[in-house]
PDB file of C-alpha atoms and ligand atoms in Angstrom:
ATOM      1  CA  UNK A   1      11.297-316.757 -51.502  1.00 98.00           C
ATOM      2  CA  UNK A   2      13.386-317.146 -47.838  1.00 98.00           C
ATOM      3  CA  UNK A   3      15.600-319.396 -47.665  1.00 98.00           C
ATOM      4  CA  UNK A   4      16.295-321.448 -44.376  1.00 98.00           C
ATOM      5  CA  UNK A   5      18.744-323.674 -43.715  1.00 98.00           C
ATOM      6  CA  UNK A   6      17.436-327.371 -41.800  1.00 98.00           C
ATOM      7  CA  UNK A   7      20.249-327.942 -39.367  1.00 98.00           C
ATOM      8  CA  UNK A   8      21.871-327.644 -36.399  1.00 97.00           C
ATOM      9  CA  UNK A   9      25.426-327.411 -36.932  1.00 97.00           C
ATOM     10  CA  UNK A  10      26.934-323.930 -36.565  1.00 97.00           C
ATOM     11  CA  UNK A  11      29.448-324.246 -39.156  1.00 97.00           C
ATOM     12  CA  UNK A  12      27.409-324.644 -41.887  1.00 97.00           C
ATOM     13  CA  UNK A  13      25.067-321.742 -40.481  1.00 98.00           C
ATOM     14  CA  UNK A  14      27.986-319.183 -40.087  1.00 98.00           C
ATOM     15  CA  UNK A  15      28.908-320.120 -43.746  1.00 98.00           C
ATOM     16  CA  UNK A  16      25.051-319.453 -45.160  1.00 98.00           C
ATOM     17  CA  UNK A  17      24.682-316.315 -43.096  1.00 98.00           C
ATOM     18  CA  UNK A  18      28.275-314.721 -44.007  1.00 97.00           C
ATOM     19  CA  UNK A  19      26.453-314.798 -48.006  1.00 97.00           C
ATOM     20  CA  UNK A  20      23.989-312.559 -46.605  1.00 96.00           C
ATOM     21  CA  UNK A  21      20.987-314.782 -48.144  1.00 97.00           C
ATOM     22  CA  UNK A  22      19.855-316.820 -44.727  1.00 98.00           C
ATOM     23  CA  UNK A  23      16.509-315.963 -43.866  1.00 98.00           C
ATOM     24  CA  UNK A  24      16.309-318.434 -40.778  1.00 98.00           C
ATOM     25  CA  UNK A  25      16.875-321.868 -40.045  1.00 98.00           C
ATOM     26  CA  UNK A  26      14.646-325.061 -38.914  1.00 98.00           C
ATOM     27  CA  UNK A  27      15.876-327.810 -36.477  1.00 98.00           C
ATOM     28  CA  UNK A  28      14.076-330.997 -35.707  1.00 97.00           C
ATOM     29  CA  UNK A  29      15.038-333.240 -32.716  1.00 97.00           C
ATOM     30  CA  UNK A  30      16.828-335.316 -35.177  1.00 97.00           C
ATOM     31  CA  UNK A  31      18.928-332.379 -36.428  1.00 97.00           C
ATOM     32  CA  UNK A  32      19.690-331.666 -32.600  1.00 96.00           C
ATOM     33  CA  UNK A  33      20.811-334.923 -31.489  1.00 95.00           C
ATOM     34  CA  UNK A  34      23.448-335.326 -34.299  1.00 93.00           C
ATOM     35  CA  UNK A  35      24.536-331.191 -33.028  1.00 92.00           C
ATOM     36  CA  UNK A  36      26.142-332.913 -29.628  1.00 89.00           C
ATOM     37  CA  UNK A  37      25.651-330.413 -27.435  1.00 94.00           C
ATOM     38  CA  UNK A  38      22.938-328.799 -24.678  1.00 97.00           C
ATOM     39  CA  UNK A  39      20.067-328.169 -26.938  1.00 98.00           C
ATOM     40  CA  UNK A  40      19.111-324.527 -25.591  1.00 98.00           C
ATOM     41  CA  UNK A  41      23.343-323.807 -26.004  1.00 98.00           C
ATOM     42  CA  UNK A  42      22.574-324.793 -29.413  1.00 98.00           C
ATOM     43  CA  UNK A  43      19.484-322.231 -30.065  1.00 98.00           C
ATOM     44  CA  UNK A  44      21.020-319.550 -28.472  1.00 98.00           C
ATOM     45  CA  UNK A  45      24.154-320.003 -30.878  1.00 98.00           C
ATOM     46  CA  UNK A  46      21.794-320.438 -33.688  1.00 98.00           C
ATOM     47  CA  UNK A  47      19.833-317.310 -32.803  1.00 98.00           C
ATOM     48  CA  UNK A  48      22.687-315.126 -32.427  1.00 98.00           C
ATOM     49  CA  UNK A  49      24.278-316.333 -35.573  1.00 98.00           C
ATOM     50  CA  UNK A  50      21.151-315.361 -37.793  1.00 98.00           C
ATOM     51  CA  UNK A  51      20.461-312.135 -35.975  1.00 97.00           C
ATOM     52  CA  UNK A  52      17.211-310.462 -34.950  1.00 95.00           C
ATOM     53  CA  UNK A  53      15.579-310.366 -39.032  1.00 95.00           C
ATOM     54  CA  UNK A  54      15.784-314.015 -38.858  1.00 98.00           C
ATOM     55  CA  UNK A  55      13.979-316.908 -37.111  1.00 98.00           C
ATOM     56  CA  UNK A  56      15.300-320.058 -35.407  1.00 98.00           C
ATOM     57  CA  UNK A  57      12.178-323.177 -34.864  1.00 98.00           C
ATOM     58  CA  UNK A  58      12.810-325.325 -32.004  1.00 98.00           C
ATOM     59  CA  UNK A  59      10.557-328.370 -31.839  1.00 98.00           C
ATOM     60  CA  UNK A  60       8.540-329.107 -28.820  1.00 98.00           C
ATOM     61  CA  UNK A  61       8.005-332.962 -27.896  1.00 98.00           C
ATOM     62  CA  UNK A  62       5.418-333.175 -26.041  1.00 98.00           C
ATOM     63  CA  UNK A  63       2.159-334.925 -26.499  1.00 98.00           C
ATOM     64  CA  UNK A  64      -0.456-332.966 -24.855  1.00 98.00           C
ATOM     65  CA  UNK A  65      -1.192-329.331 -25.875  1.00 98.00           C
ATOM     66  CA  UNK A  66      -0.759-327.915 -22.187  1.00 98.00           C
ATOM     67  CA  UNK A  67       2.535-329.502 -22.119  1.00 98.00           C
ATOM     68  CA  UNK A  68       3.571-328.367 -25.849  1.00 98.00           C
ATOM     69  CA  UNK A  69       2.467-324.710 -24.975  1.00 98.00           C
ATOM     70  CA  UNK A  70       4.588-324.866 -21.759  1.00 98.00           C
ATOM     71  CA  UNK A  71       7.665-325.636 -24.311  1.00 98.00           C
ATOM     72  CA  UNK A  72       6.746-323.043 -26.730  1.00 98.00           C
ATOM     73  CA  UNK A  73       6.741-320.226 -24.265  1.00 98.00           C
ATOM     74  CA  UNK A  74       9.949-321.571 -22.636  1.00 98.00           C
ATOM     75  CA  UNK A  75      11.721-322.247 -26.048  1.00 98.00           C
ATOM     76  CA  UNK A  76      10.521-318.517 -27.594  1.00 98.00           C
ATOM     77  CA  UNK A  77      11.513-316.889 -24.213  1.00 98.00           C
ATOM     78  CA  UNK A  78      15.298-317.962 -24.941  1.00 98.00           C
ATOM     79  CA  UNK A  79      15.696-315.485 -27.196  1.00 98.00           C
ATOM     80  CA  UNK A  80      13.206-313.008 -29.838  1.00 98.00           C
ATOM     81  CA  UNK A  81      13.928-314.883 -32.922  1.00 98.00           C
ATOM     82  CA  UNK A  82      12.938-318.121 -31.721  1.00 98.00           C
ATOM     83  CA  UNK A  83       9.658-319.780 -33.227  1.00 98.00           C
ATOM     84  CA  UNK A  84       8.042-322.997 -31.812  1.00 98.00           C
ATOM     85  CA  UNK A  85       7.785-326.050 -33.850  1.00 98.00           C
ATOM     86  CA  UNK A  86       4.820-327.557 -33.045  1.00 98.00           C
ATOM     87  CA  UNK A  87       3.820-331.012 -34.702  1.00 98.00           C
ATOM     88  CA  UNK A  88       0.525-331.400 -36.626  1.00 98.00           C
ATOM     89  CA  UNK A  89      -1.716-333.770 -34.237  1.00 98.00           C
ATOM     90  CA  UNK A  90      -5.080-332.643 -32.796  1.00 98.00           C
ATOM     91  CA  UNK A  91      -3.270-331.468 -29.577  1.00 98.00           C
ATOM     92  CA  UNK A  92      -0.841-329.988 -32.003  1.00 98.00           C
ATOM     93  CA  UNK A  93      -3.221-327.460 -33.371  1.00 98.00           C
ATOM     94  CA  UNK A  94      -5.272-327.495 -30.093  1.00 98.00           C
ATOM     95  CA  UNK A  95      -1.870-325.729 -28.642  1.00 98.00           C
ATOM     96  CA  UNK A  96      -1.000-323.658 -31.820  1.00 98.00           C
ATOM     97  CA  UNK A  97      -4.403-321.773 -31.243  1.00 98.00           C
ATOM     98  CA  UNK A  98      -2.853-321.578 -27.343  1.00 98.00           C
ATOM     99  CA  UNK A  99       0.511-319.699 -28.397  1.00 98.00           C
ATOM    100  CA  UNK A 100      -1.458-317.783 -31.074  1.00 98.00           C
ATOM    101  CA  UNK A 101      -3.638-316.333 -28.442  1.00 98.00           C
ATOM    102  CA  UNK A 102      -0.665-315.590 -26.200  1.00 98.00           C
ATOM    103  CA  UNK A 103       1.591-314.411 -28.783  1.00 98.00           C
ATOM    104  CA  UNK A 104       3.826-317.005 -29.142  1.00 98.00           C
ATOM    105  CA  UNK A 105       5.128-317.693 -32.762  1.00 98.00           C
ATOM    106  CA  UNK A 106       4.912-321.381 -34.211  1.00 98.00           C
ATOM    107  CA  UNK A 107       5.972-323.493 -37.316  1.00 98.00           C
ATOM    108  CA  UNK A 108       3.490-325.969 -37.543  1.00 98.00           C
ATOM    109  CA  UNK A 109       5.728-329.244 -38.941  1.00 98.00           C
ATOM    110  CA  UNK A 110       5.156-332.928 -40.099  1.00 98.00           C
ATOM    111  CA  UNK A 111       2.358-331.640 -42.370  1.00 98.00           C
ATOM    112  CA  UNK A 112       1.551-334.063 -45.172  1.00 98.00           C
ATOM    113  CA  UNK A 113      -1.815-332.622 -46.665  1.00 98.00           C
ATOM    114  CA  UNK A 114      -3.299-329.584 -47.185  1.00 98.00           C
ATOM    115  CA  UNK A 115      -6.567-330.212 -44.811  1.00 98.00           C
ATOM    116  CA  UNK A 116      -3.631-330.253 -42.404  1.00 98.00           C
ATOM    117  CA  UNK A 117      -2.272-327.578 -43.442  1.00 98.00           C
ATOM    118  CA  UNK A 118      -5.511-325.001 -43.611  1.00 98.00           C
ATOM    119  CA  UNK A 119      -6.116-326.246 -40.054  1.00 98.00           C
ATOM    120  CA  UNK A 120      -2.367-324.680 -38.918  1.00 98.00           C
ATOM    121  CA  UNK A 121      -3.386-321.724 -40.479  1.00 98.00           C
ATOM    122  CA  UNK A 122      -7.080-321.092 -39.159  1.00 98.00           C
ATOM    123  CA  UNK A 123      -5.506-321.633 -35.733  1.00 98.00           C
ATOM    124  CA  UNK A 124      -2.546-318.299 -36.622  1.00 98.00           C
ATOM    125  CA  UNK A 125       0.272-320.632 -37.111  1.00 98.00           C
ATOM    126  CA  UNK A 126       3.290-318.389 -38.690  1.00 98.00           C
ATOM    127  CA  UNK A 127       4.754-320.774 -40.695  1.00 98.00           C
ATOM    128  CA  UNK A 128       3.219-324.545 -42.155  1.00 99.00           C
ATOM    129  CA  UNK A 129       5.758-326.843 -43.166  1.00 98.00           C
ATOM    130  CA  UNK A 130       4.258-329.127 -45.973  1.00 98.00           C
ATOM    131  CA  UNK A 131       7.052-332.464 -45.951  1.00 98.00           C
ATOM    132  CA  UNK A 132       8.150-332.695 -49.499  1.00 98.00           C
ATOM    133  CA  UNK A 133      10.828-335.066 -49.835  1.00 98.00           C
ATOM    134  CA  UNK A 134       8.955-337.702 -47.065  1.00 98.00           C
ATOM    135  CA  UNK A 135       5.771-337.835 -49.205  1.00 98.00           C
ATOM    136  CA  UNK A 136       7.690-337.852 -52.383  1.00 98.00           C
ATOM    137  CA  UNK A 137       9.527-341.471 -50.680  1.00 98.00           C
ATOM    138  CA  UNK A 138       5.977-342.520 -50.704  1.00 98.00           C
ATOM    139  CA  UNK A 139       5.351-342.310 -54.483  1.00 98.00           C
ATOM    140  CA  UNK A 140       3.015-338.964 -53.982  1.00 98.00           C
ATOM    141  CA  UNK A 141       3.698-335.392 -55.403  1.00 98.00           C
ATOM    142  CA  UNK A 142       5.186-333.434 -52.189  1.00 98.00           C
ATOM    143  CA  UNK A 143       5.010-330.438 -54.151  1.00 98.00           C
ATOM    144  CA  UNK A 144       1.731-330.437 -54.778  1.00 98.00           C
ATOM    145  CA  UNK A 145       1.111-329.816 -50.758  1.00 98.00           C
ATOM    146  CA  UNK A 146       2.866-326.750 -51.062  1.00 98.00           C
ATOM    147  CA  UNK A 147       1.216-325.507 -54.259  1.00 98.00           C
ATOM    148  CA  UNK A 148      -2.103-326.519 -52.878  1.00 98.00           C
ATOM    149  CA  UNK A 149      -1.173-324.514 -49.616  1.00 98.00           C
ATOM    150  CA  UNK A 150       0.201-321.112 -51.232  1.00 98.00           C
ATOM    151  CA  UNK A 151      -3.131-321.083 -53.423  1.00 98.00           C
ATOM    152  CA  UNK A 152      -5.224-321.774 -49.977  1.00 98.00           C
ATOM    153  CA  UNK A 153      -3.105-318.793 -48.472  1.00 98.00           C
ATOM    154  CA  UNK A 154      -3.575-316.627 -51.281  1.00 98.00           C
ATOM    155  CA  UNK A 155      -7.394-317.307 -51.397  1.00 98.00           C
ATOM    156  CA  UNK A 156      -8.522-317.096 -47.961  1.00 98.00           C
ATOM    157  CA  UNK A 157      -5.670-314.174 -47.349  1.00 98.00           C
ATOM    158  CA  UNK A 158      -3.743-316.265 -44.385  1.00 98.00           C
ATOM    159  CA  UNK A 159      -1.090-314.902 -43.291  1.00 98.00           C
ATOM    160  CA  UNK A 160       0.606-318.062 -42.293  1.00 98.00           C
ATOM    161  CA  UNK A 161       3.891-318.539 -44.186  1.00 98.00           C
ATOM    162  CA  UNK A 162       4.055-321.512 -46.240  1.00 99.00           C
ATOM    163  CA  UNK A 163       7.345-323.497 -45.827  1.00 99.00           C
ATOM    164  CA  UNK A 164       8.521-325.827 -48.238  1.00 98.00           C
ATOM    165  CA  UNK A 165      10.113-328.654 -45.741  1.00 98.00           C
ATOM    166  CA  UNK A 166      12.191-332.035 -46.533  1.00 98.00           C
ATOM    167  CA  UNK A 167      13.830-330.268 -49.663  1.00 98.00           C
ATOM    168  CA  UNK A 168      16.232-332.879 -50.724  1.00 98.00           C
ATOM    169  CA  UNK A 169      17.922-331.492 -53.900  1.00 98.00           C
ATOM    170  CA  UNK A 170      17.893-328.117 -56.298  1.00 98.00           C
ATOM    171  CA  UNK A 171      14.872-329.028 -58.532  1.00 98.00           C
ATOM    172  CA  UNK A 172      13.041-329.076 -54.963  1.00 98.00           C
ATOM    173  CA  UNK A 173      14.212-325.353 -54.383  1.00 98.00           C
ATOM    174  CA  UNK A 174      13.284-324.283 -58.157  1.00 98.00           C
ATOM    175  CA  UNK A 175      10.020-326.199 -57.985  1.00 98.00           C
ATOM    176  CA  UNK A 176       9.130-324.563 -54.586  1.00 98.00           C
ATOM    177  CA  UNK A 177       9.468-320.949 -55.811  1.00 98.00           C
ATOM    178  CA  UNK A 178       7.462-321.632 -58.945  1.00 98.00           C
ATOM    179  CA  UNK A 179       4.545-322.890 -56.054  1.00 98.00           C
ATOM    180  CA  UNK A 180       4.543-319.803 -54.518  1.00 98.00           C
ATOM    181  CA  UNK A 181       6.390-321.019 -51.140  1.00 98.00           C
ATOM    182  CA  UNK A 182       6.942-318.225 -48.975  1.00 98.00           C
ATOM    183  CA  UNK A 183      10.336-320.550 -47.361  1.00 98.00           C
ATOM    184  CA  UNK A 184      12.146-323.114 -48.703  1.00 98.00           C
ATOM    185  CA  UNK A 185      14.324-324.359 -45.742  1.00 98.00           C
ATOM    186  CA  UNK A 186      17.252-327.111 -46.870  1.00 98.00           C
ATOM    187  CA  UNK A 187      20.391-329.051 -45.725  1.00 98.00           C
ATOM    188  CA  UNK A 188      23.289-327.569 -46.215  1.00 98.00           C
ATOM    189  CA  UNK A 189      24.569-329.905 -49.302  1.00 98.00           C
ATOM    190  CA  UNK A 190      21.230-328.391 -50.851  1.00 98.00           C
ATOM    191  CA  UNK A 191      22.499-324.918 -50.603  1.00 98.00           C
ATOM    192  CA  UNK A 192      25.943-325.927 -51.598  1.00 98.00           C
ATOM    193  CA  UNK A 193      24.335-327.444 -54.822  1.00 97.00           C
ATOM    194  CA  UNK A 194      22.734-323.966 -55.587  1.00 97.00           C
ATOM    195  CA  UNK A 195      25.202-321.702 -55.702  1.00 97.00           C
ATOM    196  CA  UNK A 196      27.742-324.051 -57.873  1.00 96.00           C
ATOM    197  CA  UNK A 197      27.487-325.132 -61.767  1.00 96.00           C
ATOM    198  CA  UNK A 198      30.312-326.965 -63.350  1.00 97.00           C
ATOM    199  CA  UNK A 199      29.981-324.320 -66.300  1.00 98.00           C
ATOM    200  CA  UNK A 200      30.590-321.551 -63.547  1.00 98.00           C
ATOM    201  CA  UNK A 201      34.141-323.273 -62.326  1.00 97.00           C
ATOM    202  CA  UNK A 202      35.145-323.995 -65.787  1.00 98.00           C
ATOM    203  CA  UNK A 203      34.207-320.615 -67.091  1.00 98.00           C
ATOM    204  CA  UNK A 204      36.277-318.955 -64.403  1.00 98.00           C
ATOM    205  CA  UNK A 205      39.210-321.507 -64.998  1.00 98.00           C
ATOM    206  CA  UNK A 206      39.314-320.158 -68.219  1.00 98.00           C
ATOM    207  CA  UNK A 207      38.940-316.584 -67.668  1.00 98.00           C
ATOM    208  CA  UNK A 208      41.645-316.360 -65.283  1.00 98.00           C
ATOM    209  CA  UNK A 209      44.090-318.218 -67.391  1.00 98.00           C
ATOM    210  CA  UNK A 210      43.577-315.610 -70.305  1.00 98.00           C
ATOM    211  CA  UNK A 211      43.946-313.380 -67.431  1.00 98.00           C
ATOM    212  CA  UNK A 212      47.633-314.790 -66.509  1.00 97.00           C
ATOM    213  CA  UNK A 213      48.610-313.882 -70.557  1.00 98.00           C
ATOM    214  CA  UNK A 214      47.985-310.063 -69.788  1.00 97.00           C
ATOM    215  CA  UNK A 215      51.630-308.511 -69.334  1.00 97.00           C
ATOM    216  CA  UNK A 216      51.399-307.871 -65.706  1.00 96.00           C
ATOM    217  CA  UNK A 217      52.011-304.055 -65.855  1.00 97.00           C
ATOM    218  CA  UNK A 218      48.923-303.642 -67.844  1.00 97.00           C
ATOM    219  CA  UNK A 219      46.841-305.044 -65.220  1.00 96.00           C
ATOM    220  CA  UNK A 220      45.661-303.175 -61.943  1.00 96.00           C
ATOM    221  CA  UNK A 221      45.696-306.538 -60.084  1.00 95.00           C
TER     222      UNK A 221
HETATM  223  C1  E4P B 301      11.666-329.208 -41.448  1.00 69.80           C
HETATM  224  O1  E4P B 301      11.455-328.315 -40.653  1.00 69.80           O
HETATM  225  C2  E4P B 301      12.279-330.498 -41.117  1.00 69.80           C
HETATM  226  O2  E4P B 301      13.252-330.298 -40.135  1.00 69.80           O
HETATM  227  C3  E4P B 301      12.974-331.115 -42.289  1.00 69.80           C
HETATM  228  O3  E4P B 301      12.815-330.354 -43.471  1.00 69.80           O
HETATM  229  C4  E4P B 301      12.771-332.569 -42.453  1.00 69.80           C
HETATM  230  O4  E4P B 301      13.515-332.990 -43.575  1.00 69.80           O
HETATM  231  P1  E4P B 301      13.877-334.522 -43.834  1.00 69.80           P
HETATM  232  O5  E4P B 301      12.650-335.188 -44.375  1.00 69.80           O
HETATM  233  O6  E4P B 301      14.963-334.467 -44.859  1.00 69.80           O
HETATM  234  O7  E4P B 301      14.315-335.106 -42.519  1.00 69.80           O
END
């Protein structure tokens, strides 16, 4: 599974990508309004951080397809690796079909079902992005989305790239995998939560303290 980070702040992006494990990274115009600075800038930065194997999404907000597609091709033309974020409405998919036609790569977002989600892929989206934490704040199983939507993929061969979106916390990331998610894309505390166990950091407390009662002469380092 890739994993994408969802934010906008370089920071956190340099960290992820200096591990070697960032496959890309998702931004919403929430995400780019708490980054504080000129929103292409911020893409560019993004984009250059990741490098060319991965992909930065940049959401489009306008209403009307002709207008969305007119955003997609200017957001993509900033740089190769960027993908259009496109929201799931009528004119949403209406304008998918649009950039698939031209060539322009989307992320179809805000998708809460799976009828939504088939519909992003019969019009060539490259990535869905089932909401999992927003529908599980509504009492329903966000995971199932993305289960239902890797199964839908796998049947129909799609070749649409189903993104587990609104990942809130590690059981989200394990759960995701075991649906067959293609992406998993999470904040940056989600990562951090990850790669860290309390058994880990007490392990290594201990290891280099029996470390310390080598005879320094007997040890290369
Ligand atoms: C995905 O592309 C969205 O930016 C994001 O995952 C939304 O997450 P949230 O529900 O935590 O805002």
């Amino acid at each position: 599974m890739k994993i994408f980070l969802d934010t906008a702040v370089l920071d956190e992006i340099r960290t992820a990508a200096s591990w070697g494990i960032l496959d890309g990274v998702t931004t919403n115009p929430t995400l780019a309004a708490k980054a504080g600075r000129a929103f292409q800038e911020n893409i560019l930065a993004i984009s250059e951080i990741i490098g060319e194997r991965a992909t930065v999404s940049a959401e489009t907000v306008s209403l009307e397809a002709e207008a969305m597609v007119r955003e997609a091709k200017l957001v993509t033309s900033w740089a190769p690796n960027v993908i259009a974020k496109i929201p799931c409405t009528p004119e949403g998919i209406k304008a998918v079909w649009q950039c698939t036609k031209a060539g322009i790569p989307t992320n179809v977002t805000l998708v809460f079902n799976a009828t939504q989600g088939l519909l992003a892929m019969k019009a060539g989206a490259t990535y869905v992005s089932p909401f999992v934490g927003r529908l599980d704040d509504t009492g329903q199983n966000g995971m199932e989305v993305v289960e239902q939507l890797a199964q839908i993929k796998r049947i129909y061969g799609f070749t649409t790239e189903v993104l587990a979106a609104s990942i809130r916390h590690p059981l989200h990331v394990i759960e995701a995998a075991l649906a067959g998610a293609d992406i998993a894309t999470m904040p940056f505390s989600v990562l951090m939560q990850i790669v860290k166990h309390p058994l880990t950091d007490a392990g290594l407390e201990r290891f280099l303290k029996d470390w310390q009662t080598i005879s320094p002469e007997l040890r290369p380092f």
